[in-house]
XYZ file of C-alpha atoms in Angstrom:
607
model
C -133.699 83.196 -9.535
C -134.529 80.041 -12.277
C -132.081 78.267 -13.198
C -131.909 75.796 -15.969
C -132.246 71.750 -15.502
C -132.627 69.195 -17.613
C -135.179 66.528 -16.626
C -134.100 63.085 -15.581
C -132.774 60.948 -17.973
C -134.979 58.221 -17.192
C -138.088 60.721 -16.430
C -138.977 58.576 -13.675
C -140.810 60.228 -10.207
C -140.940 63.774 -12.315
C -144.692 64.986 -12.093
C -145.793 68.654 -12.354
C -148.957 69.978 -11.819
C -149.899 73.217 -13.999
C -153.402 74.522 -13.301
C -155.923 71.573 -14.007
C -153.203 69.256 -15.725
C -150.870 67.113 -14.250
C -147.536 66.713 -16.926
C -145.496 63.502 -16.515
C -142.426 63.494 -18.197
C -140.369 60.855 -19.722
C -138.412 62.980 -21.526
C -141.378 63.743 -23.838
C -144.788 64.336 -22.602
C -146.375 60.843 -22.104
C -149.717 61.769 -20.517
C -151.991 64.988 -20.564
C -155.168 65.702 -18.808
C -156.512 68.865 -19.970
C -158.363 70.485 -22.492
C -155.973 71.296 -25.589
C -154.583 75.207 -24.894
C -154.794 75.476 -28.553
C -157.389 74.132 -31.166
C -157.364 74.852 -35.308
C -160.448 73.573 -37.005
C -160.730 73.933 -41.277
C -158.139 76.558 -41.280
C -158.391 77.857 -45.103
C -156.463 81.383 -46.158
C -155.586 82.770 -49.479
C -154.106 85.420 -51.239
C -155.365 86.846 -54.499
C -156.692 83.707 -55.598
C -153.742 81.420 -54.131
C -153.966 79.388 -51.895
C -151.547 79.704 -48.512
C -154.106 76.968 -45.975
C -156.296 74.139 -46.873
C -158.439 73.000 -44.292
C -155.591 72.757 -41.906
C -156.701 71.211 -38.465
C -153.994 71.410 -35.243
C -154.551 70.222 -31.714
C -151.908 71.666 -28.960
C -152.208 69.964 -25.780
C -150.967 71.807 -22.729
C -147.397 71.428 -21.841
C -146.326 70.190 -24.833
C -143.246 71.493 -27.622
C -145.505 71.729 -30.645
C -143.217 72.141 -33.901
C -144.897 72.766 -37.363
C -142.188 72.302 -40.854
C -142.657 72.015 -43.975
C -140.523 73.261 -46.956
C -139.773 77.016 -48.372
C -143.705 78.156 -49.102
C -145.625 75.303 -47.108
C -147.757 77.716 -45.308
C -146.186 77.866 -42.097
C -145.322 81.231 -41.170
C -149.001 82.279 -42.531
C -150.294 79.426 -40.201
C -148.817 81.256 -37.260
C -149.921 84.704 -38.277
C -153.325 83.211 -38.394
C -152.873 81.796 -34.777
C -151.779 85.449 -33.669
C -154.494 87.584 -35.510
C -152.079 88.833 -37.915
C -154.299 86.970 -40.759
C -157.958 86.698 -40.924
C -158.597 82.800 -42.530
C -161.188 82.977 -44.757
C -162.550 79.718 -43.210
C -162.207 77.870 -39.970
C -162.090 78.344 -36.453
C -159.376 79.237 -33.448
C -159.656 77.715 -29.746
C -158.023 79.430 -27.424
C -159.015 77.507 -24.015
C -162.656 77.593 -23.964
C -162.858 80.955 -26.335
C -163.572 80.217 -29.589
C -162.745 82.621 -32.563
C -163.315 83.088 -36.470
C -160.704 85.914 -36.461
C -158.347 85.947 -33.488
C -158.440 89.986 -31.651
C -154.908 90.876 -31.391
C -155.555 93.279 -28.999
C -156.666 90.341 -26.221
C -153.620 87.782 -27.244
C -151.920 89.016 -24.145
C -154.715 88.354 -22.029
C -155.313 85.114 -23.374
C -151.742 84.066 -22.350
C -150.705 84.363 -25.620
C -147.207 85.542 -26.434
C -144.851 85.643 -29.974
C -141.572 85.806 -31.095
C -141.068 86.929 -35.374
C -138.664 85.349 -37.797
C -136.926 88.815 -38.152
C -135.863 90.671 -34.643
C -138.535 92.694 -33.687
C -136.624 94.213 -30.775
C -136.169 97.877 -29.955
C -132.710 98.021 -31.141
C -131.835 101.444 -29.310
C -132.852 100.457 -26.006
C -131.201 98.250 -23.829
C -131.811 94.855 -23.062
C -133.449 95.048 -19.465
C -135.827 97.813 -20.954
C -136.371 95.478 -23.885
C -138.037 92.906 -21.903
C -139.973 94.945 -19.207
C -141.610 95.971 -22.955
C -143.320 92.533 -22.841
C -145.101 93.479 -19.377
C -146.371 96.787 -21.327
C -149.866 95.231 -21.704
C -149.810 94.444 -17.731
C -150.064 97.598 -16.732
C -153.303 97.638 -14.167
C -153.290 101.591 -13.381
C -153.890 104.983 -15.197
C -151.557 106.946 -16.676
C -151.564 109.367 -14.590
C -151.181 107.788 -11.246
C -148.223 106.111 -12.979
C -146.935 110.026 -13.455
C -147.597 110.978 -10.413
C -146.177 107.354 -8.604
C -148.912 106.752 -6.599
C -147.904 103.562 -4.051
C -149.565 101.145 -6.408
C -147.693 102.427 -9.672
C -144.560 102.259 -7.765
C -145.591 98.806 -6.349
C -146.321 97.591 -9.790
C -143.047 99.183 -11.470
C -140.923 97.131 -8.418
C -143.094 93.834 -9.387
C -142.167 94.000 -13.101
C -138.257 94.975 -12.873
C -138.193 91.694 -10.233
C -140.149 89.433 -13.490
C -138.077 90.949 -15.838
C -134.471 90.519 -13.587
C -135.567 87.116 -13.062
C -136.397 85.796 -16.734
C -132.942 87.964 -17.511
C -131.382 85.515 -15.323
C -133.329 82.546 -16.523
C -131.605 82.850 -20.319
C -128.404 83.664 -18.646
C -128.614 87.042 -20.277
C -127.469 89.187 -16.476
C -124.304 90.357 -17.970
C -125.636 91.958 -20.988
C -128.701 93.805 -19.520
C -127.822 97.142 -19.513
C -126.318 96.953 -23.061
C -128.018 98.253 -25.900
C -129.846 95.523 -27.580
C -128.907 96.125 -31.300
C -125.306 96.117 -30.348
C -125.485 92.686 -29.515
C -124.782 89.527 -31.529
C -127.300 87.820 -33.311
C -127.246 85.070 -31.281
C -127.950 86.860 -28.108
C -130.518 89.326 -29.693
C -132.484 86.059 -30.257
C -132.517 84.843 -26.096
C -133.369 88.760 -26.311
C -136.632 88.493 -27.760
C -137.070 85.227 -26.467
C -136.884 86.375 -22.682
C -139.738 89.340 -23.662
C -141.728 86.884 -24.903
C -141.376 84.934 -21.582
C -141.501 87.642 -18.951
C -145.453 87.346 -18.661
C -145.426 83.994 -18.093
C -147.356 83.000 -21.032
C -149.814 79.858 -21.502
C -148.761 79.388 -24.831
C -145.321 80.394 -26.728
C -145.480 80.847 -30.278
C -141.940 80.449 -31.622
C -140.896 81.489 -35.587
C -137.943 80.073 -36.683
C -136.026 80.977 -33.159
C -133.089 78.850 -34.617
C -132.699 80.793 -37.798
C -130.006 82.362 -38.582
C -127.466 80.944 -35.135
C -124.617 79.024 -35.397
C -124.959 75.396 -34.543
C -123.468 76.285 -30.890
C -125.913 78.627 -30.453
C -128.947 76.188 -31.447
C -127.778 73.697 -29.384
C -128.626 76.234 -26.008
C -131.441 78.237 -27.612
C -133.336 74.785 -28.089
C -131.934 73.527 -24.119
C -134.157 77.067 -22.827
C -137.006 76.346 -24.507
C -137.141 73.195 -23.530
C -136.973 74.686 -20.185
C -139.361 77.419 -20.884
C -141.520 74.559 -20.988
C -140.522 72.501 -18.074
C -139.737 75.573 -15.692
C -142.453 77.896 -16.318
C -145.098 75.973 -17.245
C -145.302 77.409 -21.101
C -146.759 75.524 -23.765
C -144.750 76.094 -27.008
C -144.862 76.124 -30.671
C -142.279 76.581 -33.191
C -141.759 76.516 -36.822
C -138.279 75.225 -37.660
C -136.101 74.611 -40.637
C -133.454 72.389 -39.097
C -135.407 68.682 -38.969
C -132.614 66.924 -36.625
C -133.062 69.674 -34.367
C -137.129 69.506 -34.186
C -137.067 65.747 -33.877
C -134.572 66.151 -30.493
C -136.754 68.584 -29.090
C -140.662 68.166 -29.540
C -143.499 65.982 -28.306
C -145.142 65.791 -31.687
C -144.289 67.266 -34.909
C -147.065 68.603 -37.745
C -145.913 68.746 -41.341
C -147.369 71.466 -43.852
C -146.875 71.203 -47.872
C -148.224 73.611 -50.801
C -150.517 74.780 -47.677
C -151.794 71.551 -46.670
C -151.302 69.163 -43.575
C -149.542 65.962 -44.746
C -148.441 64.754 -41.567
C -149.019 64.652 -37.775
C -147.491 62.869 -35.064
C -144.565 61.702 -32.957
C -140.776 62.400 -34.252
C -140.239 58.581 -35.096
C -143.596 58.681 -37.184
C -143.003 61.895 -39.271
C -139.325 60.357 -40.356
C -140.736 57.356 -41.708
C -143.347 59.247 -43.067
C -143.790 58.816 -47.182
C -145.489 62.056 -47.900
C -142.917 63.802 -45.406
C -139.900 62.238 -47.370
C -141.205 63.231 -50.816
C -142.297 66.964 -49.551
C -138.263 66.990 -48.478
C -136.568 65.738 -51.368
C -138.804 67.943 -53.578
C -140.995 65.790 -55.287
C -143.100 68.201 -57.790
C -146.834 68.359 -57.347
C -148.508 68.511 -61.115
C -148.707 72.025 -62.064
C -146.585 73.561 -59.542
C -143.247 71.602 -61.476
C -140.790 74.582 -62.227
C -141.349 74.959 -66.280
C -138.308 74.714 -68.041
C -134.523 73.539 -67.794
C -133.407 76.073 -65.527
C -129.854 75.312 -66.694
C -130.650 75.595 -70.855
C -128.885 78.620 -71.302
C -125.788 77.575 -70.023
C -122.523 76.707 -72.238
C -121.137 73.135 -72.113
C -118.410 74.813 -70.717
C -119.877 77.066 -68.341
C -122.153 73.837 -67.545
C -118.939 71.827 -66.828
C -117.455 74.615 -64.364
C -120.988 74.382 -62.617
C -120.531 70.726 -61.961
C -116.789 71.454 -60.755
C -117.916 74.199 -58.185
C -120.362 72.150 -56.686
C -117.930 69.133 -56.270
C -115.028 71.199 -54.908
C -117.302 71.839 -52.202
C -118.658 68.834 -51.661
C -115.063 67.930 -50.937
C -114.271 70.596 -48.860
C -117.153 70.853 -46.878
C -117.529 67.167 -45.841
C -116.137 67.432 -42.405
C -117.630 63.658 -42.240
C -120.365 63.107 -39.490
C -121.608 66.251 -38.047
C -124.889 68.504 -37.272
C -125.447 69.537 -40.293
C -125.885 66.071 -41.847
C -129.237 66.391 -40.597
C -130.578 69.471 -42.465
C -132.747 69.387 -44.878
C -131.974 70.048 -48.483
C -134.123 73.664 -47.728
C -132.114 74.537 -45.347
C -129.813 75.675 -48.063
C -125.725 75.475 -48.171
C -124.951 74.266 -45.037
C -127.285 70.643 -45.582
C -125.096 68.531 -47.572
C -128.673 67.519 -49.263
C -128.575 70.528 -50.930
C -125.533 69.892 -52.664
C -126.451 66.567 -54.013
C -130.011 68.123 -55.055
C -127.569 71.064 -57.107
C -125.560 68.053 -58.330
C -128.461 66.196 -59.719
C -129.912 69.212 -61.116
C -127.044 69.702 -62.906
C -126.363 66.026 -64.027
C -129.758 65.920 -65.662
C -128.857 68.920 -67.938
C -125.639 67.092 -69.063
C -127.779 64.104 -69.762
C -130.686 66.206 -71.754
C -127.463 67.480 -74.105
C -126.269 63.915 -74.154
C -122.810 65.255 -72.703
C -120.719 63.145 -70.525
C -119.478 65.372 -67.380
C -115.809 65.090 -66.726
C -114.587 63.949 -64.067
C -113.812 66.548 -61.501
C -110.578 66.600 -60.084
C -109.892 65.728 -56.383
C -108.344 67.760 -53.756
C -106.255 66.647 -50.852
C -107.966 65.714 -47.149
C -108.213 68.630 -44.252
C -105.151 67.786 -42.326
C -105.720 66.514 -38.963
C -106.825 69.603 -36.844
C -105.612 69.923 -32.832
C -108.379 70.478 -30.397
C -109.681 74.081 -30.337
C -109.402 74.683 -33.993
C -113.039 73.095 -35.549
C -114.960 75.806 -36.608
C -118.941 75.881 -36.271
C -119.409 74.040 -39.941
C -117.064 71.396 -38.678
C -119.430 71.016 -35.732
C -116.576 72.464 -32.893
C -116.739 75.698 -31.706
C -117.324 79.456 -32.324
C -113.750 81.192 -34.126
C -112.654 83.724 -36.837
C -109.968 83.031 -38.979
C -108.607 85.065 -41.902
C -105.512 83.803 -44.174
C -103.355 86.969 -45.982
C -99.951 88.157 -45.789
C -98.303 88.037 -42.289
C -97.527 91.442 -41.633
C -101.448 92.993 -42.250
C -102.455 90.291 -39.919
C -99.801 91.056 -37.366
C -101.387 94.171 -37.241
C -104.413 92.841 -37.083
C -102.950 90.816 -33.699
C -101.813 94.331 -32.534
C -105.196 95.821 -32.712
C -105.471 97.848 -36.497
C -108.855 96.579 -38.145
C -108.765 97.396 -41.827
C -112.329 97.102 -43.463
C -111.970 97.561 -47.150
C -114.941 99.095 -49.372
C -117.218 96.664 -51.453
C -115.980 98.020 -54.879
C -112.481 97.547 -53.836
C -113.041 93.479 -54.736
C -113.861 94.850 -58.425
C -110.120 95.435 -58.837
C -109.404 91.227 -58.491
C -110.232 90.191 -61.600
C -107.210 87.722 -61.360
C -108.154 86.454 -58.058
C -112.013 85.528 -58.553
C -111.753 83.530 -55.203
C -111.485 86.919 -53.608
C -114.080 88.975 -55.312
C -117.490 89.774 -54.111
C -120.231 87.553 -55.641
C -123.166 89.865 -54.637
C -125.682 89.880 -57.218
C -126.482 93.516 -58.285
C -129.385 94.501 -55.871
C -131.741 97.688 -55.979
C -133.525 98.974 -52.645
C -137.152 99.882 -54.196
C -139.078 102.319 -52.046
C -141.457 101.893 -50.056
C -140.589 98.415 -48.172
C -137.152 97.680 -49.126
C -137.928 95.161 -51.450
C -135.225 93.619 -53.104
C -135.203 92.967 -56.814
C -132.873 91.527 -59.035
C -131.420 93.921 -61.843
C -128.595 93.767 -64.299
C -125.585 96.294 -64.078
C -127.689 99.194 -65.741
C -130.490 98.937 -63.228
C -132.876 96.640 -65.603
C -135.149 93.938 -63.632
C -134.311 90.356 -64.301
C -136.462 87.319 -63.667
C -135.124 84.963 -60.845
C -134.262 82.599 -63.225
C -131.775 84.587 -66.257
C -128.125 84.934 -67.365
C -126.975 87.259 -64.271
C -124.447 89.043 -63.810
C -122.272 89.464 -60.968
C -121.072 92.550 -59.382
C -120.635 94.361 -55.770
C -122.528 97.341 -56.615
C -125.518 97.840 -54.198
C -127.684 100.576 -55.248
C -130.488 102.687 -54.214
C -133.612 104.107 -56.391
C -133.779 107.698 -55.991
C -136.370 109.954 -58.388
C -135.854 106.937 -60.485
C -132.225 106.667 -60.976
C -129.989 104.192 -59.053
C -127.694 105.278 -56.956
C -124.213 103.342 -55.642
C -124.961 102.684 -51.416
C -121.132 101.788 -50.651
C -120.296 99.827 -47.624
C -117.192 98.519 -46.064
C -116.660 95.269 -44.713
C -113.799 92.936 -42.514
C -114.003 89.252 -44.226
C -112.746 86.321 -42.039
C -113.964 82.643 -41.769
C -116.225 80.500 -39.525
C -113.538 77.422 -39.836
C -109.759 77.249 -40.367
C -109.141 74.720 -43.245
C -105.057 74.977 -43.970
C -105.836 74.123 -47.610
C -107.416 77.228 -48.476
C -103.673 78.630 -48.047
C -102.951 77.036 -52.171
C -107.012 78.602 -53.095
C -106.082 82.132 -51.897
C -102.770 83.969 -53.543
C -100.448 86.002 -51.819
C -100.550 84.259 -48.196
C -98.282 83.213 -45.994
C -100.545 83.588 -42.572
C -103.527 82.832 -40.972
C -104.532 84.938 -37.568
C -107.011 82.731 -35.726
C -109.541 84.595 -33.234
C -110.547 82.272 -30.099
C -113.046 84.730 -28.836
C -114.872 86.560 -31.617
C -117.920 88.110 -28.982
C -114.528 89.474 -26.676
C -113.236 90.622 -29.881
C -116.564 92.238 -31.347
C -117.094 93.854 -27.528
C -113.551 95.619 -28.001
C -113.865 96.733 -31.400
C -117.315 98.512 -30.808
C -116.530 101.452 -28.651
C -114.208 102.781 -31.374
C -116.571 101.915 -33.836
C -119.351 103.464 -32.336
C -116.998 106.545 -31.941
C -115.304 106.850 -35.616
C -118.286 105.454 -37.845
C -121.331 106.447 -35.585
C -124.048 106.292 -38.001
C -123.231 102.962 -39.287
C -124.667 99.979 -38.684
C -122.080 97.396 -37.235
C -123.011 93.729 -37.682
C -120.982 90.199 -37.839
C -122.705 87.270 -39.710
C -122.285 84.764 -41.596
C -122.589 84.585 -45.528
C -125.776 83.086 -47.051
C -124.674 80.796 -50.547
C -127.409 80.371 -52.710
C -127.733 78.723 -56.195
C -128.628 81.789 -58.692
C -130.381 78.931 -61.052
C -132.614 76.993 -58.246
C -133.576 79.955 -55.640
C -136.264 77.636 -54.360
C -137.853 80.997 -52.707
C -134.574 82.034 -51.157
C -134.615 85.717 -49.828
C -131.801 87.434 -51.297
C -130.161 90.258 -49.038
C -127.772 92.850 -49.878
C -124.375 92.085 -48.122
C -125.407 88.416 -46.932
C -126.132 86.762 -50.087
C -123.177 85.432 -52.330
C -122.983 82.729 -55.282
C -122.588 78.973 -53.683
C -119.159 78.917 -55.991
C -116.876 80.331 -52.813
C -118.838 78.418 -49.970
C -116.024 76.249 -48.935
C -114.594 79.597 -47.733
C -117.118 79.414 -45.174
C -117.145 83.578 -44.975
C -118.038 85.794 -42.228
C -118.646 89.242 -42.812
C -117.822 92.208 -39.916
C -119.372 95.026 -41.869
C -119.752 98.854 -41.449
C -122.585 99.795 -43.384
C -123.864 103.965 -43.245
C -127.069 102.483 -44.851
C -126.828 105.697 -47.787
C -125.389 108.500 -45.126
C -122.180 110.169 -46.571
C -119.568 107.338 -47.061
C -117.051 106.829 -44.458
C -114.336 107.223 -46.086
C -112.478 106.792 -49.951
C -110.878 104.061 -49.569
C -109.679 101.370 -46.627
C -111.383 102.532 -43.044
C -109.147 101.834 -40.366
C -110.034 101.744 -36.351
C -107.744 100.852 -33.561
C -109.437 98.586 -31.197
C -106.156 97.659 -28.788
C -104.233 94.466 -28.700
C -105.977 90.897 -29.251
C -102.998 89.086 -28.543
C -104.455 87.714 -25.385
C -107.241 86.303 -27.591
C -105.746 85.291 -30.711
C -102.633 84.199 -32.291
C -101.281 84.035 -35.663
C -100.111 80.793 -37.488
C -97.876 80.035 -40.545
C -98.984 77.539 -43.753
C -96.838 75.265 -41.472
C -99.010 74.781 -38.316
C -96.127 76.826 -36.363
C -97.624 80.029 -34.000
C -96.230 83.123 -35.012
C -97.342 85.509 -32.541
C -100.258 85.630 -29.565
C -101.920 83.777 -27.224
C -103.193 80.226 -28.563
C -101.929 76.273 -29.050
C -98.838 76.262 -30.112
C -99.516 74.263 -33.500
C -103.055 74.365 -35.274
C -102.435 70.796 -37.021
C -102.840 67.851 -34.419
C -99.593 65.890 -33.524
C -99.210 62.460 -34.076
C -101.382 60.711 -31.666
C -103.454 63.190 -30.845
């Protein structure tokens, strides 16, 4: 069985050999002697006319974390697909080794030592996880089908060799007590080291990584990015990754390429790409001439509306500075959670006030987060992984007792008073074939990304071209406990904080699984985006919501039947058993009410 390490801190005395190159670390990769695993030579692709690569050239020496960025459309994820045969460049050349190719053969990827993971999951979400990753030994299979029918010695020899890689990679991303569950019952988080540890099984040469961090809570980052870096030192693979989050590609690779409008700007060590010019203009959005967005995005607004922009975005400024943490790192693509893109928003919205010659007022201030005990930082806070949901006492003692409530979408219609609580969703369309979203007003017309919208929870399907309502029903809770959102939200006089949310999601999914079998059951966080800069933000139907409410920090548990005959008319209710050993309930005060937990959320004097 592998188990993880970390290399010494100082690096000294720590020499590998792999094939015909000896590694020495020093906590990078100081010296290499070996052909480059990977080689890109005038790499030029486009689509329709536009361009996606220019002449992009990449070296990949073996051994080494490779990371490519860039912002939202720099060509990145079509780089890869290029690398993987997915994409025929029109131009240019890919080393693999000594094989050279003009179009890369998917079919001989495998045998190059080539393996992939994909921005989305591709996982076989009905299998389990063990089957999952003897998948990635499928193209290892060295006898005919039917001597593996009949289980001739050598099939059964084989079969025995594989379970053993796959038990032992299982092992290697700590994954042992989840392998005979079924893989799309899983969190995100996990499904991720899921897809990872297929990808790894057949020992690959080289690891081609999109966006593995995407989409994890910082938590989870912080261990997906301590196995690959072990992926690399323990088994040898050579990696790379496109990433989003900068702070965490600088901590992790050797050396870092930089993509922008489809071009390489930048190559080299962390330290040189952050004091890199072009690299800190490509981040703060510098416009290249003729691809400037045309317009004020922002013209149609009223002064007032204009002014209740400007207040949104500084309430939560305010109540999402948690001061020094993780995040402060992100870019301003990254979206919500970078503080950068807040201050980009703010600007944005400053310079409209300044083309009407209209002073902004001032917005008004709200108090400090109290002083929180140990335990109780959520995952935007930088602590730790926790659910929290503030409403009357007695729903969540029942709650603590075991009675989930998930309330349909449209139910949020009927809280016209209490906008904090409604839905944000734009209205969405499914469009056949593809799922494709597209943007629509309330009577099913298309909009342009950039329009007066209007907001609503309807989700809707196109069906012999008439839209159709696709209900869905959903638990809402929050990623961080922040005792001030008690005066924001009306009508509460509780909070129920949830220690454990993975114990909690195991319990509740049995008696999901047996009352709403059909649906799909998933827990994630909300996506805030800014409906008047999308920047090439994806838009998804129950993840997306308007950045006013992102100081709320939601997290959705939702039960969607995905158009199958709606669950119910009105509230679904399951009974999942007790989660007072797990959780506790609190009053505006600090004080616990009820359950297992601290026995005051706000720290005491001293502490």
């Amino acid at each position: 069985m592998l188990h993880l390490e970390e290399a010494p801190p100082d690096g000294h005395g720590l020499i590998r050999e792999r094939g015909n190159a000896i590694v020495r670390h020093t906590g990078r990769v100081a010296q290499r002697l070996a052909r480059p695993v990977l080689g890109l030579a005038n790499i030029s692709l486009t689509f329709g006319g536009v361009a996606a690569l220019r002449d992009v050239d990449l070296e990949v020496a073996q051994g080494e974390i490779r990371a490519i960025i860039g912002p939202n459309g720099a060509g990145k994820s079509s780089l890869l697909n290029v690398i993987s045969g997915l994409y025929r460049p029109d131009r240019g050349e890919v080393r693999f080794g000594e094989h050279t190719f003009d179009e890369v053969p998917t079919s001989r990827l495998a045998a190059h030592g080539v393996a992939r993971t994909f921005q989305n999951l591709a996982l076989f979400k009905g299998l389990s996880v063990f089957d999952n990753v003897l998948m990635g030994l499928a193209h290892c299979v060295r006898i005919g089908f039917l001597r593996q029918i009949a289980g001739s010695p050598l099939a059964r020899q084989i079969e025995a060799e594989n379970r053993a890689a796959a038990t032992e990679v299982i092992g290697f991303l700590h994954l042992d007590h989840v392998q005979d569950r079924i893989a799309g019952t899983l969190p995100y988080g996990v499904q991720k080291r899921v897809e990872l540890a297929r990808a790894l099984v057949a020992r690959p040469k080289l690891l081609l990584l999109d966006e593995p961090f995407a989409g994890v809570t910082l938590s989870e980052k912080q261990e997906l990015s301590l196995l690959v870096r072990n992926a690399r030192d323990r088994l040898g693979a050579t990696i790379v990754l496109i990433e989003h989050d900068i702070g965490l590609v600088m901590g992790l690779s050797d050396r870092v390429a930089v993509l922008d409008y489809g071009r390489k700007i930048a190559d080299g060590t962390p330290e040189e790409i952050r004091a890199d010019p072009a690299v800190i203009d490509a981040y703060l959005g510098v416009a290249h001439e003729g691809d400037k967005i045309g317009g004020r995005n922002l013209i149609n607004l009223t002064d007032a509306d204009l002014q209740s922009r400007l207040a949104q975005i500084d309430k939560n400024v305010l109540y999402l500075d948690n001061g020094r943490t993780p995040r402060d790192g992100l870019p301003a693509d990254h979206g919500w959670l970078s503080p950068w893109w807040w201050m980009r928003a703010r600007h944005w919205t400053i310079l409209e006030f300044e083309s009407r010659g209209l002073p902004p007022v001032a917005t008004p201030g709200i108090p400090c987060i109290p002083a929180l005990a140990e335990g109780f930082h959520g995952t935007v806070a930088g602590g730790r992984k926790l659910l929290v949901r503030i409403s009357r006492r007695t729903w969540l003692l029942d709650l603590l007792g075991g009675r989930l409530r998930f309330a349909p979408a449209a139910s949020y219609r009927d809280l016209p008073v209490d906008p904090a609580r409604s839905d944000e969703e734009l209205s969405k369309a499914y469009k056949r074939a593809g799922q494709a979203i597209q943007i629509t007003d309330t009577s099913g017309n298309a909009l342009g990304a950039i329009d007066d919208v209007e907001f609503a929870t309807r989700r809707s399907m196109e069906r012999n071209g008439a839209l159709h309502d696709i209900p869905y029903w959903f638990c809402s809770f929050s990623s961080d406990l922040d005792p001030r959102l008690f005066a924001e939200l009306s009508d509460t006089d509780a909070c129920i904080v949830i220690f454990d949310p993975m114990e909690f999601v195991r319990r509740a999914l049995p008696h999901l699984n047996r009352d709403a079998p059909r649906a799909r059951k998933e827990l994630f966080p909300n996506q805030y985006f800014d409906p008047y800069f999308l920047n090439g933000q994806k838009l998804r139907p129950l993840v997306s919501k308007a950045m006013a409410f992102a100081y709320q920090r939601e997290m959705r548990f939702v039960l969607d039947p995905e158009g199958d005959p709606a669950l119910v008319n009105d509230d679904f209710f399951v009974n999942i058993g007790s989660l007072a050993d797990i959780a506790a309930v609190y009053a505006p005060s600090g004080e616990r009410i009820s359950g297992t937990g601290p026995d005051n959320f706000l720290a005491r004097d001293g502490n």
